Short mmCIF file of C-alpha atoms in Angstrom, two decimals:
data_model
loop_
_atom_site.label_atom_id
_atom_site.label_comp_id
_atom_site.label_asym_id
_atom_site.label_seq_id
_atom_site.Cartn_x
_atom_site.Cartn_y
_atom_site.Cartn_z
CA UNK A 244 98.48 110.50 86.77
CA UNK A 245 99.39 110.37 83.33
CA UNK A 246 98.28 111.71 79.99
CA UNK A 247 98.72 111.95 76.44
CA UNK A 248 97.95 114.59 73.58
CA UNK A 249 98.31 114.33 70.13
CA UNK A 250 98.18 117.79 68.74
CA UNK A 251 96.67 117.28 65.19
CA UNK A 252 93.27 114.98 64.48
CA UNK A 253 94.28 114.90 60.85
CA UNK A 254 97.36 115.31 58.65
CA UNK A 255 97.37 114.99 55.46
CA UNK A 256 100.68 114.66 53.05
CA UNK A 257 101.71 113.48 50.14
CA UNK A 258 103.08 110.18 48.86
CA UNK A 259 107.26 110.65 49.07
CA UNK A 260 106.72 113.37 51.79
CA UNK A 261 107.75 113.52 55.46
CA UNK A 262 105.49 112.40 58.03
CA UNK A 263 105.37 114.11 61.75
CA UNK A 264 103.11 112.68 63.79
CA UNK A 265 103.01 115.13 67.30
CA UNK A 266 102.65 114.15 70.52
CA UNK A 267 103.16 115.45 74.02
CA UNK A 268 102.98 113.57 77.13
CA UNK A 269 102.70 113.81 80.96
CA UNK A 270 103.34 111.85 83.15
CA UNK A 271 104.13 111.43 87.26
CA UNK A 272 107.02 108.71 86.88
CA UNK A 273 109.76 108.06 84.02
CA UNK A 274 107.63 106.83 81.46
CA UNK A 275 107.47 104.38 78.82
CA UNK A 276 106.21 105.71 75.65
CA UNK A 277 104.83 103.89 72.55
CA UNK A 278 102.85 104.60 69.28
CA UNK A 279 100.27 102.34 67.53
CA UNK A 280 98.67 101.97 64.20
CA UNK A 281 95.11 101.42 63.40
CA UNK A 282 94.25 100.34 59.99
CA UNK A 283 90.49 100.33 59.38
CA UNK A 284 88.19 97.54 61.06
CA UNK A 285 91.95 96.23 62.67
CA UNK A 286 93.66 96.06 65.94
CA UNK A 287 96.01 98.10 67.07
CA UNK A 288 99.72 97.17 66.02
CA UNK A 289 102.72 98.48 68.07
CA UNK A 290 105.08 100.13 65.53
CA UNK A 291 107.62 101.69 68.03
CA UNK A 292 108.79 102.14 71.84
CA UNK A 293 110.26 103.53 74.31
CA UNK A 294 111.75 101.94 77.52
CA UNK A 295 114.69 104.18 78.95
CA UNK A 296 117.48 103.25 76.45
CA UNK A 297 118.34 105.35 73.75
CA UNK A 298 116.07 108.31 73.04
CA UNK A 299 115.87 108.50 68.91
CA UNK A 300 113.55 105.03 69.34
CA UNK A 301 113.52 103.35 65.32
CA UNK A 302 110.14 100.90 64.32
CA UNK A 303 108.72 99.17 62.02
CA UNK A 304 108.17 100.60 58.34
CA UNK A 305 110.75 103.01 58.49
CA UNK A 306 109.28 104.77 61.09
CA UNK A 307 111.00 106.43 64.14
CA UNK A 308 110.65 108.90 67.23
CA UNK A 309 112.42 110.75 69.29
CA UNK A 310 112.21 110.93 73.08
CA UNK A 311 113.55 114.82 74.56
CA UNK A 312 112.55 114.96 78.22
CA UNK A 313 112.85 118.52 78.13
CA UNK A 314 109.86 119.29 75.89
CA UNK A 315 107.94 115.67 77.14
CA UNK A 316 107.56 115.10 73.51
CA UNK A 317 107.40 111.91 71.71
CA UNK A 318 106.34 112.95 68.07
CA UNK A 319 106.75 109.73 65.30
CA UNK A 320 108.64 110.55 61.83
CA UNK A 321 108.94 108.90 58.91
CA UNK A 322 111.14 110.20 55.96
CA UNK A 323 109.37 109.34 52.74
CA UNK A 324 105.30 108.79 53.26
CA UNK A 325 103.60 105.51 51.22
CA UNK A 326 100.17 105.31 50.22
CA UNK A 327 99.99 102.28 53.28
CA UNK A 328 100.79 104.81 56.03
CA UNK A 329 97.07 105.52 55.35
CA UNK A 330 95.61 104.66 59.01
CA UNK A 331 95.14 105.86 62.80
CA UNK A 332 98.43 106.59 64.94
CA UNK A 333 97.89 106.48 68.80
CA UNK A 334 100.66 107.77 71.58
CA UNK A 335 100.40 106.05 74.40
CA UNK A 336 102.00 106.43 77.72
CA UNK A 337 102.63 104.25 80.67
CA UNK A 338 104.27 104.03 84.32
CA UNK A 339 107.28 101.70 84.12
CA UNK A 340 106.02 99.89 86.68
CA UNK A 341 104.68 96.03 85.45
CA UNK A 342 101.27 96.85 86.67
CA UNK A 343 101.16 100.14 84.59
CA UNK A 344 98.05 100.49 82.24
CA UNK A 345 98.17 102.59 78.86
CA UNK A 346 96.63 105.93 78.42
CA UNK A 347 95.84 106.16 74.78
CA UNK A 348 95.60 109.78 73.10
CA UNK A 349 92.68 110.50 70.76
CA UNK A 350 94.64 109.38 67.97
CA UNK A 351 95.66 111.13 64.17
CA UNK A 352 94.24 110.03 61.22
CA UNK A 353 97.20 110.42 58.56
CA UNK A 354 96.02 110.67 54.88
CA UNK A 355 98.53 110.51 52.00
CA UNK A 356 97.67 111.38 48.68
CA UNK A 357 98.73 110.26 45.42
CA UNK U 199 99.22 88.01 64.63
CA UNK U 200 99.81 88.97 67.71
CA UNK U 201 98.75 85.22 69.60
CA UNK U 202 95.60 87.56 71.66
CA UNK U 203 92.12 86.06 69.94
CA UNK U 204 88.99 87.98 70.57
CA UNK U 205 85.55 86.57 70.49
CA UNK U 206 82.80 86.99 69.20
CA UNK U 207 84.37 89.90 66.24
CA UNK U 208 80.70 91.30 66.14
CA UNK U 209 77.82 91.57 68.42
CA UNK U 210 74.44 93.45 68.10
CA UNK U 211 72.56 93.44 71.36
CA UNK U 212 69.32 95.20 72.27
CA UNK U 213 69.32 97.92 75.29
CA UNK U 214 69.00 96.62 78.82
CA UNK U 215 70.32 93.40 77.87
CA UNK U 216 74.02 91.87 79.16
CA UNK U 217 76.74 90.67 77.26
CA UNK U 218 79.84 88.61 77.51
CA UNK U 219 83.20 89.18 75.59
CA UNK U 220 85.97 86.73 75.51
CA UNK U 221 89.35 86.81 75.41
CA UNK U 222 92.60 84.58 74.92
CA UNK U 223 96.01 85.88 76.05
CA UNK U 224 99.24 85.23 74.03
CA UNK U 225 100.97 81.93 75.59
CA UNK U 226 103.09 83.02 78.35
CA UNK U 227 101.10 86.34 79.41
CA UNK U 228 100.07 86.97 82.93
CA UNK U 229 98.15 90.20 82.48
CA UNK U 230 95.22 91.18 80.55
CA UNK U 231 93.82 94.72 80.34
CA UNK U 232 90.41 95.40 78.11
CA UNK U 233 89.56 98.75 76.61
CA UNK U 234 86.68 100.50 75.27
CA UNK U 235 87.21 102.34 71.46
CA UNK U 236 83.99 104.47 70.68
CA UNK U 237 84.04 105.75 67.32
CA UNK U 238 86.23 108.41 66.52
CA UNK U 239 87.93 108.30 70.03
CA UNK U 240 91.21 106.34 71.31
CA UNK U 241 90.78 103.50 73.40
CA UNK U 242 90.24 104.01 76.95
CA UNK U 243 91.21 101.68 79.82
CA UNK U 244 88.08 99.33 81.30
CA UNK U 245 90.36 96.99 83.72
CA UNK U 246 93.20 95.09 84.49
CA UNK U 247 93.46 91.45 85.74
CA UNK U 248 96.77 90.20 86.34
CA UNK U 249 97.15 86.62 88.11
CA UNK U 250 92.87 85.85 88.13
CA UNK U 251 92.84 89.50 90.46
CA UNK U 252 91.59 92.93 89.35
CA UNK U 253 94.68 95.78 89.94
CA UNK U 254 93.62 98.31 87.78
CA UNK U 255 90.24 100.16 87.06
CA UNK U 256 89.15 103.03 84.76
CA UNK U 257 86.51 105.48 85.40
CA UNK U 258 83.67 102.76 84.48
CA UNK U 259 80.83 102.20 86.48
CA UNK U 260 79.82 98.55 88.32
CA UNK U 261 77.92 97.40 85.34
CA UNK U 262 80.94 96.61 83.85
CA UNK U 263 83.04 93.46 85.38
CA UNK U 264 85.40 90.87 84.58
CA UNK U 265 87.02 87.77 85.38
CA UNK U 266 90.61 86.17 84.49
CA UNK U 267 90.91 82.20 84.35
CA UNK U 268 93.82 80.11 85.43
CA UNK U 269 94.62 79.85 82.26
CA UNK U 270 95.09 83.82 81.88
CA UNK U 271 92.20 84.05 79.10
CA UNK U 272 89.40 86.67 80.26
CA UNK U 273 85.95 87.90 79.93
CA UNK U 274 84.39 91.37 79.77
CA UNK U 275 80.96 91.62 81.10
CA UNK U 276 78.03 94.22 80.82
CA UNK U 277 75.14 94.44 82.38
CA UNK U 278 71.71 96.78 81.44
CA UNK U 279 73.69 97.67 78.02
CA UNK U 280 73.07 101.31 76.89
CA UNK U 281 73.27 102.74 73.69
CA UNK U 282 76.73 104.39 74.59
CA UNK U 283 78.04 100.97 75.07
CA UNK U 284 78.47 100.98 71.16
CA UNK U 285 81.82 100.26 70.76
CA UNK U 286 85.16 98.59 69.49
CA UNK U 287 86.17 96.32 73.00
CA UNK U 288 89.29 95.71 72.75
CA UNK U 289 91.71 93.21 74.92
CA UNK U 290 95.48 93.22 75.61
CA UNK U 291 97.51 91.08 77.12
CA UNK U 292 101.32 91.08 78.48
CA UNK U 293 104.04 89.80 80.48
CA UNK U 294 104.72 91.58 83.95
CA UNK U 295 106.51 90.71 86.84
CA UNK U 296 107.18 93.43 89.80
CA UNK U 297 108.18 96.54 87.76
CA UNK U 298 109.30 94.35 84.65
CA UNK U 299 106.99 94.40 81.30
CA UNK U 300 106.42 93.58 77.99
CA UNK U 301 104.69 95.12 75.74
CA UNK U 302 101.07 95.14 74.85
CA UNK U 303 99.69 92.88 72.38
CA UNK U 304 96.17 93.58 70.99
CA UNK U 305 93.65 91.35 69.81
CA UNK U 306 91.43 92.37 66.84
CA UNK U 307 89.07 93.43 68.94
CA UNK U 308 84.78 92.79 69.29
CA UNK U 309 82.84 95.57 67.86
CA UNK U 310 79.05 95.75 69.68
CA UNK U 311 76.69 97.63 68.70
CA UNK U 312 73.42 98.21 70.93
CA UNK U 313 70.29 99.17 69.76
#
């Protein structure tokens, strides 16, 4: 079984601040890990993942995370926030496996002020 | 753009009634999963159809089915729609052969609303 949990429903920063975006996972086989934005009445878009290869993971939009076994973390960064980070970020986890299916968390809104 | 094309993007259906979504996987993609976003909530898994065959099920009951075509485009069923069907459906499709995977590519998704 695997599962996902995103340990703020709302963060709010702003504009030219740091972003962290927290997420833990769990999960019975070596995972791949991945986080998606929502922008209102949109689809999701993948901004970043994580397959096995190297563990500091770098997306799109200047965002990145960080994969640390140890503390089954996955939590996105992003140095300097912009007014278009505005949206929905989902962690997701899967089984490696090419049958896997995603287990979405419940998501964080992110809200950046002028 | 992502290549995945949902259809219809809106729906408003009355209670007890069914209702059929559609969607077209990205050109080369084998497997399509759908998911169910209620508002306020993360998407959660429906199905899986990879190669026209089910292999994956969430914790939905019968009234909800499926089908993949040859052509790897799918449809989402419902039968005797409930209020708490109200929701952002939402399809995915990939590439996967044995334990080798692309990502997931998401449509735009069909928001239905039952009343």
């Amino acid at each position: 079984a695997q599962s996902v949990t995103q340990l703020d429903s709302h963060v709010s920063v702003s504009e030219g601040t740091p972003v962290l975006l927290r997420c833990n996972y769990s999960s019975s086989y070596s995972p791949s890990l991945f986080w998606y934005v929502q922008h209102p009445n949109k689809g999701l878009q993948l901004l970043l993942k994580y397959t096995s290869a190297a563990t500091l993971v770098k997306g799109i939009n200047g965002f990145e995370a960080e994969f640390k076994k140890s503390e089954t973390s996955f939590h996105l960064t992003k140095p300097s926030a912009h007014m278009s980070d505005a949206a929905e970020y989902f962690c997701v986890v899967s089984d490696r496996s090419g049958y896997s299916t995603l287990t979405f968390g419940k998501g964080t809104m992110l809200l950046v002020s002028p | 753009e992502t290549g995945v094309t949902q259809s219809p993007t809106h729906l408003i259906k009355t209670r007890g009634q069914q209702v059929t979504l559609r969607c077209s996987s990205q050109s080369g993609h084998n497997t399509v999963s759908w998911y169910q976003q209620a508002l306020g909530q993360g998407p959660q898994f429906i199905f899986q159809y990879y190669r026209e065959e089910e292999n994956g099920r969430g914790n939905f009951p019968p009234r909800f089915s499926g089908l993949q075509f040859p052509n790897y485009s799918s449809e989402l069923n419902v039968n005797a729609l409930e209020l708490d069907d109200s929701a952002l459906y939402l399809c995915a499709s990939r590439a996967a052969e044995g334990a080798r995977s692309t990502e997931a590519f998401f449509g735009q998704g069909t928001r239905l609303t039952v009343v």
